[in-house]
Structures are given as structure tokens and as C-alpha cells.
């Protein structure tokens, strides 16, 4: 039995159910998981920890610390750190132990967005509902703010406890592999090189696996590691994170063509303008939605091993499938 009621996908997700509200879809009779309260509480916890870990805005050189904090606290959804904490909980761990790793992932994610927005990359003026970092601080400082956030992430790993099964070396390898030239950067390179070209679905999947899924997957794996999880639990989290990551990027591509700039807090319609290959452009909107639903079902199936302790992971995956921004 899947942990949450399966979506009806015989003819794709029905338009009346798309997009759904920000709530979970529990089994009939099962206690409802209040995702809104959960995410609000975790976001506050993550923001507090980030604020504590980062040099304050007046620390010399103040410009760089202001620029780092500007993007970090601009109002991101905090999905990667929330997933990290939820994975820790599924494996019997604590928020306190997982927080340095959750914050590390958010620092890497924010760095990637700052650099992605630069004129040399996607050249965007708007992110997280605000002018992009380089628009406020200039290109030089934006490059450095991204570099500093990336470096900060590794310092945060050093603040983690280290566990019997997972040493600091294992944690560092996890983060460096997900964000290095074989994953996050590889995805971005392939994305840049594919611009304006016709590519097929397997190449697009290659990009999504690296550009998006790798860091999402790393987030849940690090959460599990912070709970000294078993290898079976780590494999389950890997399956979950991989599939949620792929679904996340398909939804992101759908939202790019269905939502407005105001709704998204970032420039809508960028993919079409840049002639980027996306699932909607290759297979159409309905099939893209169906694919994202199927990937989310696979993610749910991976959670069976946690026997009811993965309610937060499940609810976040459902929310990511039905989100509107
Ligand atoms: C090293 C020069 C250099 C650049 C690195 C790797 C990289 C640039 C950019 C990749 C960034 C990217 C656009 C990844 C796609 C993943 C994605 C859809 C990000 C948006 O994530 P959300 O929706 O954003 O979680 P918020 O703002 O809510 O955190």
C-alpha cells in the first residue's frame, strides 16, 4: 500500500485538481499532517540557524556579508533544508544535529542562484521576489557572495557532529560530489550548451538529474546521515530524493510557462525566451504533469521502509508536486 493516496494518473492529473492547495493528502482515516505549520516552524528554525552561523552584516568587509545575507534571506522556500530535517526525523534523528547540514545545502543552493542570475549565465533581474544580487551589489560582489556562500557551506559541515557511520570526510564527499563538476555544475554546463538547440528527453533528463536532483537528493541523504541512518535507510532516501528532484524540475519548467513573474518571484517565461529545452516544450504540459506525478509516486514508494515516520517527507513531496511558485 502506498503511504499516501495515489494520484489518479490514467489520463494525467485532472486540471480541476491542478494546482492543489498547500496541504498534504493523507490516507483516509489517517491523522492529517499540518504541512503549513510544519514548514513555518522549520523555516523559522533554519533562518535562525543561518543567522547564527553567518558573519553578521556589519562584519568587515561589510559589503560581502550584506550581499550574502541579502540573497540568503530574500524569501526562498527553504525546501532543501526542510527536506534535510524531515529526512533526519524519518531516521530518528534531531533537528539540532541536522541543522548545520541543512544550512550548508541552503548556502550552496543560494550561491547557485546568485551565479545563475549573472549576466554571463541566465542574466536575470529578479529572484525570490527581489532584484537579483548583481543588480543591487554589482557583478563583482555578486560573484564573490556566491563564492563565499559556497565556502561557508563547507565550514558548516565542519560544525556538524560527525557520526559513527558518517565521518566528516563522508559528509564533505556527499556535499562536494553533489555540487561539483560531475553534478550541479555539470547540469549547468549541459544546460548552457543546450540553449537554442533541439535536445531529446534523455539529454534533458541528464541535465535535470544534475542541475536539480543531485542537490535535493544530497539534502535528504545528509539528513539521514545526521541520524546515523542504516544503509537501507540511506538507499531509500536516495530513491526518494532522486525522484522528488526530477519531479521538482519538471514542475519548475511547467510553472515557468503557466505562472506570472509576480506569482513566481522570478522572471516567468525565461525558458521559452532563451529557447531552452524543457519537458513542456518537448512532451507538452499534460504529459509533463503526468511524469511529475509518476516520479512523486516513486518517491512515496521509497518511503515504505520508514513505517509512518516519514509523514513530513511525504507531505513535502506532495506539496512540491502541487506548488504554485
Ligand atoms: C559556478 C558560475 C557557476 C554557476 C553555478 C550550478 C549553477 C550555477 C546554477 C544552477 C541553478 C539552478 C537554476 C538550478 C535549478 C534548480 C531550481 C529550479 C532552482 C530553484 O529552486 P527553488 O524553487 O528556489 O527552491 P527558492 O528561491 O525557493 O529557494
mmCIF file of C-alpha atoms and ligand atoms in Angstrom:
data_model
loop_
_atom_site.group_PDB
_atom_site.id
_atom_site.type_symbol
_atom_site.label_atom_id
_atom_site.label_comp_id
_atom_site.label_asym_id
_atom_site.label_seq_id
_atom_site.Cartn_x
_atom_site.Cartn_y
_atom_site.Cartn_z
ATOM 1 C CA UNK A 1 0.000 0.000 0.000
ATOM 2 C CA UNK A 2 1.451 3.404 -0.898
ATOM 3 C CA UNK A 3 1.882 5.679 2.092
ATOM 4 C CA UNK A 4 -0.358 8.324 0.671
ATOM 5 C CA UNK A 5 -3.371 8.031 -1.543
ATOM 6 C CA UNK A 6 -2.128 7.678 -5.134
ATOM 7 C CA UNK A 7 -2.932 10.390 -7.641
ATOM 8 C CA UNK A 8 -5.267 9.290 -10.425
ATOM 9 C CA UNK A 9 -2.971 9.303 -13.386
ATOM 10 C CA UNK A 10 -4.668 7.232 -16.053
ATOM 11 C CA UNK A 11 -5.301 10.362 -18.127
ATOM 12 C CA UNK A 12 -2.898 12.682 -16.354
ATOM 13 C CA UNK A 13 -3.608 14.847 -13.344
ATOM 14 C CA UNK A 14 -7.038 16.378 -13.934
ATOM 15 C CA UNK A 15 -6.975 20.111 -14.473
ATOM 16 C CA UNK A 16 -9.546 20.617 -11.672
ATOM 17 C CA UNK A 17 -7.028 19.177 -9.211
ATOM 18 C CA UNK A 18 -4.165 21.271 -10.556
ATOM 19 C CA UNK A 19 -2.742 23.074 -8.727
ATOM 20 C CA UNK A 20 -3.823 21.744 -5.343
ATOM 21 C CA UNK A 21 -3.677 23.674 -2.082
ATOM 22 C CA UNK A 22 -0.636 23.583 0.171
ATOM 23 C CA UNK A 23 -1.843 20.673 2.263
ATOM 24 C CA UNK A 24 -0.966 17.017 2.466
ATOM 25 C CA UNK A 25 -3.169 14.209 1.191
ATOM 26 C CA UNK A 26 -3.208 11.646 3.977
ATOM 27 C CA UNK A 27 -4.718 8.136 3.826
ATOM 28 C CA UNK A 28 -8.425 8.155 4.637
ATOM 29 C CA UNK A 29 -8.723 7.949 8.408
ATOM 30 C CA UNK A 30 -5.037 8.755 8.998
ATOM 31 C CA UNK A 31 -4.274 11.846 11.103
ATOM 32 C CA UNK A 32 -3.629 14.823 8.829
ATOM 33 C CA UNK A 33 -0.128 16.207 8.695
ATOM 34 C CA UNK A 34 -0.234 20.001 9.019
ATOM 35 C CA UNK A 35 2.396 20.886 6.457
ATOM 36 C CA UNK A 36 1.845 24.643 6.655
ATOM 37 C CA UNK A 37 2.603 24.736 10.389
ATOM 38 C CA UNK A 38 5.479 22.293 9.916
ATOM 39 C CA UNK A 39 7.127 24.357 7.170
ATOM 40 C CA UNK A 40 6.574 27.626 9.037
ATOM 41 C CA UNK A 41 8.255 26.197 12.140
ATOM 42 C CA UNK A 42 11.145 24.632 10.194
ATOM 43 C CA UNK A 43 11.688 27.778 8.119
ATOM 44 C CA UNK A 44 11.948 29.849 11.316
ATOM 45 C CA UNK A 45 14.404 27.303 12.761
ATOM 46 C CA UNK A 46 16.507 27.277 9.568
ATOM 47 C CA UNK A 47 16.540 31.098 9.318
ATOM 48 C CA UNK A 48 17.611 31.390 12.939
ATOM 49 C CA UNK A 49 20.430 28.887 12.408
ATOM 50 C CA UNK A 50 21.617 30.593 9.203
ATOM 51 C CA UNK A 51 21.618 33.931 11.003
ATOM 52 C CA UNK A 52 23.671 32.424 13.823
ATOM 53 C CA UNK A 53 26.163 30.647 11.524
ATOM 54 C CA UNK A 54 26.883 33.537 9.130
ATOM 55 C CA UNK A 55 29.057 36.569 9.942
ATOM 56 C CA UNK A 56 26.732 39.459 10.721
ATOM 57 C CA UNK A 57 26.075 42.183 8.168
ATOM 58 C CA UNK A 58 28.394 44.727 9.821
ATOM 59 C CA UNK A 59 31.415 42.378 9.957
ATOM 60 C CA UNK A 60 34.240 43.776 7.811
ATOM 61 C CA UNK A 61 34.170 43.691 4.815
ATOM 62 C CA UNK A 62 30.513 44.568 5.373
ATOM 63 C CA UNK A 63 29.590 44.643 1.660
ATOM 64 C CA UNK A 64 30.208 40.927 1.163
ATOM 65 C CA UNK A 65 28.307 39.919 4.302
ATOM 66 C CA UNK A 66 25.415 42.165 3.323
ATOM 67 C CA UNK A 67 25.373 40.631 -0.171
ATOM 68 C CA UNK A 68 25.464 37.054 1.181
ATOM 69 C CA UNK A 69 22.646 37.812 3.608
ATOM 70 C CA UNK A 70 20.637 39.731 1.005
ATOM 71 C CA UNK A 71 20.132 36.623 -1.140
ATOM 72 C CA UNK A 72 20.083 34.121 1.706
ATOM 73 C CA UNK A 73 17.250 35.942 3.495
ATOM 74 C CA UNK A 74 15.375 37.097 0.379
ATOM 75 C CA UNK A 75 12.496 34.673 0.982
ATOM 76 C CA UNK A 76 13.396 31.323 -0.611
ATOM 77 C CA UNK A 77 11.067 28.396 0.029
ATOM 78 C CA UNK A 78 13.748 26.554 2.099
ATOM 79 C CA UNK A 79 12.719 23.230 0.560
ATOM 80 C CA UNK A 80 16.178 21.648 0.605
ATOM 81 C CA UNK A 81 16.901 22.336 4.293
ATOM 82 C CA UNK A 82 13.314 21.363 5.192
ATOM 83 C CA UNK A 83 13.820 18.056 3.364
ATOM 84 C CA UNK A 84 17.104 17.546 5.215
ATOM 85 C CA UNK A 85 15.392 17.997 8.599
ATOM 86 C CA UNK A 86 12.457 15.807 7.583
ATOM 87 C CA UNK A 87 14.833 13.023 6.474
ATOM 88 C CA UNK A 88 16.665 13.236 9.805
ATOM 89 C CA UNK A 89 13.333 12.859 11.622
ATOM 90 C CA UNK A 90 12.345 9.871 9.456
ATOM 91 C CA UNK A 91 15.537 8.141 10.611
ATOM 92 C CA UNK A 92 15.005 9.011 14.291
ATOM 93 C CA UNK A 93 17.418 11.978 14.330
ATOM 94 C CA UNK A 94 17.064 15.515 15.663
ATOM 95 C CA UNK A 95 16.711 18.948 14.070
ATOM 96 C CA UNK A 96 19.646 20.189 16.169
ATOM 97 C CA UNK A 97 22.032 17.586 14.706
ATOM 98 C CA UNK A 98 20.813 18.082 11.142
ATOM 99 C CA UNK A 99 20.740 21.908 11.134
ATOM 100 C CA UNK A 100 24.399 22.625 10.181
ATOM 101 C CA UNK A 101 23.981 20.299 7.178
ATOM 102 C CA UNK A 102 20.567 21.728 6.254
ATOM 103 C CA UNK A 103 22.085 25.229 6.312
ATOM 104 C CA UNK A 104 25.075 24.068 4.258
ATOM 105 C CA UNK A 105 22.762 22.859 1.494
ATOM 106 C CA UNK A 106 20.799 26.125 1.519
ATOM 107 C CA UNK A 107 24.081 28.099 1.222
ATOM 108 C CA UNK A 108 25.069 26.061 -1.839
ATOM 109 C CA UNK A 109 21.611 26.431 -3.358
ATOM 110 C CA UNK A 110 21.656 30.231 -2.833
ATOM 111 C CA UNK A 111 25.157 30.533 -4.304
ATOM 112 C CA UNK A 112 23.999 28.631 -7.393
ATOM 113 C CA UNK A 113 21.044 31.004 -7.826
ATOM 114 C CA UNK A 114 23.223 34.131 -7.464
ATOM 115 C CA UNK A 115 25.648 32.838 -10.104
ATOM 116 C CA UNK A 116 22.856 31.530 -12.326
ATOM 117 C CA UNK A 117 21.324 35.041 -12.414
ATOM 118 C CA UNK A 118 24.572 36.751 -13.521
ATOM 119 C CA UNK A 119 24.688 38.359 -16.981
ATOM 120 C CA UNK A 120 27.232 35.716 -18.067
ATOM 121 C CA UNK A 121 24.713 32.977 -17.225
ATOM 122 C CA UNK A 122 20.923 33.425 -17.252
ATOM 123 C CA UNK A 123 21.088 37.227 -16.904
ATOM 124 C CA UNK A 124 18.104 37.720 -14.644
ATOM 125 C CA UNK A 125 16.939 40.842 -12.807
ATOM 126 C CA UNK A 126 14.527 39.280 -10.366
ATOM 127 C CA UNK A 127 14.827 36.437 -7.859
ATOM 128 C CA UNK A 128 12.943 35.489 -4.695
ATOM 129 C CA UNK A 129 10.694 38.491 -5.320
ATOM 130 C CA UNK A 130 13.573 40.980 -5.242
ATOM 131 C CA UNK A 131 16.184 42.452 -7.625
ATOM 132 C CA UNK A 132 18.967 39.911 -8.166
ATOM 133 C CA UNK A 133 22.205 40.152 -6.192
ATOM 134 C CA UNK A 134 24.265 41.712 -9.001
ATOM 135 C CA UNK A 135 21.543 44.322 -9.617
ATOM 136 C CA UNK A 136 21.941 45.524 -6.032
ATOM 137 C CA UNK A 137 25.645 44.938 -5.315
ATOM 138 C CA UNK A 138 27.222 44.815 -8.795
ATOM 139 C CA UNK A 139 28.614 41.810 -10.639
ATOM 140 C CA UNK A 140 31.942 41.586 -8.830
ATOM 141 C CA UNK A 141 30.374 41.428 -5.365
ATOM 142 C CA UNK A 142 27.672 39.011 -6.598
ATOM 143 C CA UNK A 143 30.347 36.584 -7.860
ATOM 144 C CA UNK A 144 32.138 36.870 -4.526
ATOM 145 C CA UNK A 145 28.922 36.496 -2.499
ATOM 146 C CA UNK A 146 28.253 33.233 -4.359
ATOM 147 C CA UNK A 147 31.840 32.063 -3.770
ATOM 148 C CA UNK A 148 31.626 32.966 -0.081
ATOM 149 C CA UNK A 149 28.325 31.097 0.382
ATOM 150 C CA UNK A 150 29.811 28.025 -1.298
ATOM 151 C CA UNK A 151 32.814 28.171 1.046
ATOM 152 C CA UNK A 152 30.550 28.819 4.031
ATOM 153 C CA UNK A 153 28.779 25.546 3.279
ATOM 154 C CA UNK A 154 31.966 23.555 3.870
ATOM 155 C CA UNK A 155 32.628 25.406 7.122
ATOM 156 C CA UNK A 156 29.122 24.417 8.221
ATOM 157 C CA UNK A 157 29.881 20.759 7.553
ATOM 158 C CA UNK A 158 32.836 21.125 9.909
ATOM 159 C CA UNK A 159 30.352 22.288 12.583
ATOM 160 C CA UNK A 160 28.341 19.064 12.234
ATOM 161 C CA UNK A 161 28.887 16.411 14.909
ATOM 162 C CA UNK A 162 30.122 13.541 12.754
ATOM 163 C CA UNK A 163 28.608 10.124 13.381
ATOM 164 C CA UNK A 164 29.716 6.527 13.798
ATOM 165 C CA UNK A 165 28.761 5.568 10.217
ATOM 166 C CA UNK A 166 29.370 9.006 8.700
ATOM 167 C CA UNK A 167 32.592 10.862 9.418
ATOM 168 C CA UNK A 168 33.203 14.488 8.424
ATOM 169 C CA UNK A 169 35.008 13.099 5.385
ATOM 170 C CA UNK A 170 31.863 11.235 4.288
ATOM 171 C CA UNK A 171 29.720 14.350 4.814
ATOM 172 C CA UNK A 172 32.143 16.504 2.824
ATOM 173 C CA UNK A 173 32.275 13.991 -0.007
ATOM 174 C CA UNK A 174 28.484 13.985 -0.115
ATOM 175 C CA UNK A 175 28.299 17.754 -0.490
ATOM 176 C CA UNK A 176 31.270 18.204 -2.832
ATOM 177 C CA UNK A 177 30.050 15.471 -5.178
ATOM 178 C CA UNK A 178 26.544 16.919 -5.399
ATOM 179 C CA UNK A 179 27.775 20.457 -6.061
ATOM 180 C CA UNK A 180 30.880 19.760 -8.156
ATOM 181 C CA UNK A 181 31.695 19.382 -11.828
ATOM 182 C CA UNK A 182 30.054 15.952 -12.100
ATOM 183 C CA UNK A 183 26.638 17.030 -10.768
ATOM 184 C CA UNK A 184 25.361 20.595 -10.136
ATOM 185 C CA UNK A 185 27.972 22.285 -12.334
ATOM 186 C CA UNK A 186 27.732 19.516 -14.971
ATOM 187 C CA UNK A 187 23.989 20.155 -15.177
ATOM 188 C CA UNK A 188 24.509 23.860 -15.554
ATOM 189 C CA UNK A 189 27.169 23.341 -18.265
ATOM 190 C CA UNK A 190 24.894 20.988 -20.211
ATOM 191 C CA UNK A 191 22.017 23.445 -19.766
ATOM 192 C CA UNK A 192 24.104 26.328 -21.146
ATOM 193 C CA UNK A 193 25.363 24.234 -24.049
ATOM 194 C CA UNK A 194 21.848 23.057 -24.920
ATOM 195 C CA UNK A 195 20.434 26.575 -25.216
ATOM 196 C CA UNK A 196 18.833 27.169 -28.596
ATOM 197 C CA UNK A 197 19.420 23.527 -29.606
ATOM 198 C CA UNK A 198 16.899 20.753 -30.048
ATOM 199 C CA UNK A 199 17.610 18.069 -27.482
ATOM 200 C CA UNK A 200 15.793 14.825 -26.760
ATOM 201 C CA UNK A 201 14.244 13.695 -23.460
ATOM 202 C CA UNK A 202 17.263 11.565 -22.318
ATOM 203 C CA UNK A 203 19.616 14.565 -22.580
ATOM 204 C CA UNK A 204 17.079 16.717 -20.731
ATOM 205 C CA UNK A 205 16.887 14.078 -18.004
ATOM 206 C CA UNK A 206 20.706 14.161 -17.761
ATOM 207 C CA UNK A 207 20.504 17.930 -17.161
ATOM 208 C CA UNK A 208 17.719 17.684 -14.578
ATOM 209 C CA UNK A 209 19.439 14.872 -12.669
ATOM 210 C CA UNK A 210 22.495 17.045 -12.229
ATOM 211 C CA UNK A 211 21.216 20.622 -12.140
ATOM 212 C CA UNK A 212 18.383 19.950 -9.694
ATOM 213 C CA UNK A 213 18.009 16.400 -8.441
ATOM 214 C CA UNK A 214 21.587 15.978 -7.163
ATOM 215 C CA UNK A 215 21.338 18.720 -4.513
ATOM 216 C CA UNK A 216 17.819 17.706 -3.461
ATOM 217 C CA UNK A 217 18.965 14.121 -3.114
ATOM 218 C CA UNK A 218 22.043 15.259 -1.188
ATOM 219 C CA UNK A 219 19.769 17.215 1.190
ATOM 220 C CA UNK A 220 17.799 14.156 2.263
ATOM 221 C CA UNK A 221 20.883 11.924 2.365
ATOM 222 C CA UNK A 222 22.682 14.398 4.653
ATOM 223 C CA UNK A 223 19.568 14.483 6.862
ATOM 224 C CA UNK A 224 19.689 10.687 7.119
ATOM 225 C CA UNK A 225 23.438 10.746 7.810
ATOM 226 C CA UNK A 226 22.881 13.214 10.673
ATOM 227 C CA UNK A 227 20.730 10.490 12.261
ATOM 228 C CA UNK A 228 23.456 7.881 11.673
ATOM 229 C CA UNK A 229 20.978 6.078 9.407
ATOM 230 C CA UNK A 230 21.360 2.492 8.196
ATOM 231 C CA UNK A 231 22.471 1.771 4.630
ATOM 232 C CA UNK A 232 18.929 0.587 3.783
ATOM 233 C CA UNK A 233 17.525 3.898 5.032
ATOM 234 C CA UNK A 234 20.161 5.800 3.029
ATOM 235 C CA UNK A 235 19.194 3.906 -0.141
ATOM 236 C CA UNK A 236 15.531 4.684 0.460
ATOM 237 C CA UNK A 237 16.339 8.375 0.937
ATOM 238 C CA UNK A 238 18.421 8.318 -2.245
ATOM 239 C CA UNK A 239 15.495 6.896 -4.222
ATOM 240 C CA UNK A 240 13.138 9.413 -2.645
ATOM 241 C CA UNK A 241 15.438 12.412 -3.247
ATOM 242 C CA UNK A 242 16.290 11.436 -6.817
ATOM 243 C CA UNK A 243 12.640 11.143 -7.846
ATOM 244 C CA UNK A 244 11.451 14.222 -5.952
ATOM 245 C CA UNK A 245 14.341 16.151 -7.529
ATOM 246 C CA UNK A 246 13.326 15.187 -11.062
ATOM 247 C CA UNK A 247 9.667 15.982 -10.349
ATOM 248 C CA UNK A 248 10.730 19.331 -8.831
ATOM 249 C CA UNK A 249 12.454 20.462 -12.047
ATOM 250 C CA UNK A 250 9.573 19.339 -14.273
ATOM 251 C CA UNK A 251 7.184 21.360 -12.096
ATOM 252 C CA UNK A 252 9.610 24.294 -12.228
ATOM 253 C CA UNK A 253 9.506 24.147 -16.033
ATOM 254 C CA UNK A 254 5.698 23.944 -16.006
ATOM 255 C CA UNK A 255 5.415 26.945 -13.666
ATOM 256 C CA UNK A 256 7.738 28.921 -15.944
ATOM 257 C CA UNK A 257 5.071 28.783 -18.661
ATOM 258 C CA UNK A 258 1.898 28.812 -16.555
ATOM 259 C CA UNK A 259 2.605 31.410 -13.837
ATOM 260 C CA UNK A 260 3.391 35.129 -13.841
ATOM 261 C CA UNK A 261 6.592 36.823 -12.699
ATOM 262 C CA UNK A 262 4.726 38.203 -9.663
ATOM 263 C CA UNK A 263 3.486 34.739 -8.677
ATOM 264 C CA UNK A 264 6.920 33.152 -9.080
ATOM 265 C CA UNK A 265 9.069 35.939 -7.600
ATOM 266 C CA UNK A 266 11.414 35.337 -10.549
ATOM 267 C CA UNK A 267 11.092 36.136 -14.241
ATOM 268 C CA UNK A 268 8.437 33.927 -15.843
ATOM 269 C CA UNK A 269 8.742 32.699 -19.443
ATOM 270 C CA UNK A 270 12.564 32.684 -19.317
ATOM 271 C CA UNK A 271 12.875 29.164 -20.716
ATOM 272 C CA UNK A 272 10.851 29.981 -23.821
ATOM 273 C CA UNK A 273 12.684 33.292 -24.295
ATOM 274 C CA UNK A 274 16.078 31.545 -24.031
ATOM 275 C CA UNK A 275 14.810 28.704 -26.275
ATOM 276 C CA UNK A 276 15.632 26.226 -23.522
ATOM 277 C CA UNK A 277 14.574 22.618 -23.834
ATOM 278 C CA UNK A 278 12.097 21.727 -21.084
ATOM 279 C CA UNK A 279 9.649 18.867 -20.567
ATOM 280 C CA UNK A 280 6.679 21.111 -21.500
ATOM 281 C CA UNK A 281 8.446 22.103 -24.729
ATOM 282 C CA UNK A 282 9.367 18.503 -25.604
ATOM 283 C CA UNK A 283 6.362 16.455 -24.441
ATOM 284 C CA UNK A 284 3.705 19.099 -23.663
ATOM 285 C CA UNK A 285 2.138 20.298 -20.411
ATOM 286 C CA UNK A 286 -0.224 17.394 -19.702
ATOM 287 C CA UNK A 287 2.411 14.698 -20.212
ATOM 288 C CA UNK A 288 4.874 16.723 -18.112
ATOM 289 C CA UNK A 289 2.355 16.853 -15.258
ATOM 290 C CA UNK A 290 1.759 13.120 -15.577
ATOM 291 C CA UNK A 291 5.504 12.452 -15.458
ATOM 292 C CA UNK A 292 5.950 14.607 -12.356
ATOM 293 C CA UNK A 293 3.074 12.696 -10.731
ATOM 294 C CA UNK A 294 4.647 9.350 -11.575
ATOM 295 C CA UNK A 295 8.032 10.408 -10.199
ATOM 296 C CA UNK A 296 6.354 11.567 -6.986
ATOM 297 C CA UNK A 297 4.617 8.186 -6.677
ATOM 298 C CA UNK A 298 8.017 6.512 -6.954
ATOM 299 C CA UNK A 299 9.296 8.810 -4.232
ATOM 300 C CA UNK A 300 6.381 7.816 -1.971
ATOM 301 C CA UNK A 301 7.068 4.133 -2.599
ATOM 302 C CA UNK A 302 10.652 4.583 -1.387
ATOM 303 C CA UNK A 303 9.366 5.791 1.999
ATOM 304 C CA UNK A 304 7.738 2.477 2.975
ATOM 305 C CA UNK A 305 10.788 1.463 4.985
ATOM 306 C CA UNK A 306 10.187 4.331 7.440
ATOM 307 C CA UNK A 307 6.848 2.861 8.584
ATOM 308 C CA UNK A 308 4.923 6.068 9.222
ATOM 309 C CA UNK A 309 7.891 8.150 10.417
ATOM 310 C CA UNK A 310 8.205 9.910 7.070
ATOM 311 C CA UNK A 311 4.980 11.940 7.176
ATOM 312 C CA UNK A 312 6.889 15.212 6.713
ATOM 313 C CA UNK A 313 8.881 13.901 3.723
ATOM 314 C CA UNK A 314 5.698 12.609 2.160
ATOM 315 C CA UNK A 315 3.823 15.880 2.679
ATOM 316 C CA UNK A 316 6.710 17.959 1.287
ATOM 317 C CA UNK A 317 6.894 15.776 -1.844
ATOM 318 C CA UNK A 318 3.161 16.201 -2.367
ATOM 319 C CA UNK A 319 3.451 19.958 -1.838
ATOM 320 C CA UNK A 320 6.329 20.194 -4.346
ATOM 321 C CA UNK A 321 4.158 18.460 -6.925
ATOM 322 C CA UNK A 322 1.259 20.869 -6.476
ATOM 323 C CA UNK A 323 3.098 24.092 -5.622
ATOM 324 C CA UNK A 324 2.267 27.323 -7.409
ATOM 325 C CA UNK A 325 5.686 29.017 -7.109
HETATM 326 C C1 LIG B 1 29.704 28.105 -10.733
HETATM 327 C C2 LIG B 1 29.395 30.055 -12.326
HETATM 328 C C3 LIG B 1 28.814 28.950 -11.525
HETATM 329 C C4 LIG B 1 27.479 28.780 -11.537
HETATM 330 C C5 LIG B 1 26.771 27.749 -10.851
HETATM 331 C C6 LIG B 1 25.015 25.454 -10.841
HETATM 332 C C7 LIG B 1 24.501 26.781 -11.113
HETATM 333 C C8 LIG B 1 25.380 27.929 -11.314
HETATM 334 C C9 LIG B 1 23.212 27.045 -11.253
HETATM 335 C C10 LIG B 1 22.145 26.060 -11.133
HETATM 336 C C11 LIG B 1 20.964 26.801 -10.521
HETATM 337 C C12 LIG B 1 19.638 26.350 -10.971
HETATM 338 C C13 LIG B 1 18.794 27.356 -11.690
HETATM 339 C C14 LIG B 1 19.175 25.123 -10.667
HETATM 340 C C15 LIG B 1 17.841 24.642 -10.989
HETATM 341 C C16 LIG B 1 17.136 24.286 -9.722
HETATM 342 C C17 LIG B 1 15.984 25.215 -9.394
HETATM 343 C C18 LIG B 1 14.698 25.023 -10.077
HETATM 344 C C19 LIG B 1 16.139 26.171 -8.506
HETATM 345 C C20 LIG B 1 15.044 26.983 -7.899
HETATM 346 O O1 LIG B 1 14.798 26.379 -6.619
HETATM 347 P P1 LIG B 1 13.638 26.869 -5.648
HETATM 348 O O2 LIG B 1 12.347 26.976 -6.388
HETATM 349 O O3 LIG B 1 14.118 28.342 -5.267
HETATM 350 O O4 LIG B 1 13.658 26.001 -4.445
HETATM 351 P P2 LIG B 1 13.918 29.156 -3.905
HETATM 352 O O5 LIG B 1 14.203 30.573 -4.313
HETATM 353 O O6 LIG B 1 12.514 28.972 -3.419
HETATM 354 O O7 LIG B 1 14.932 28.639 -2.942
#
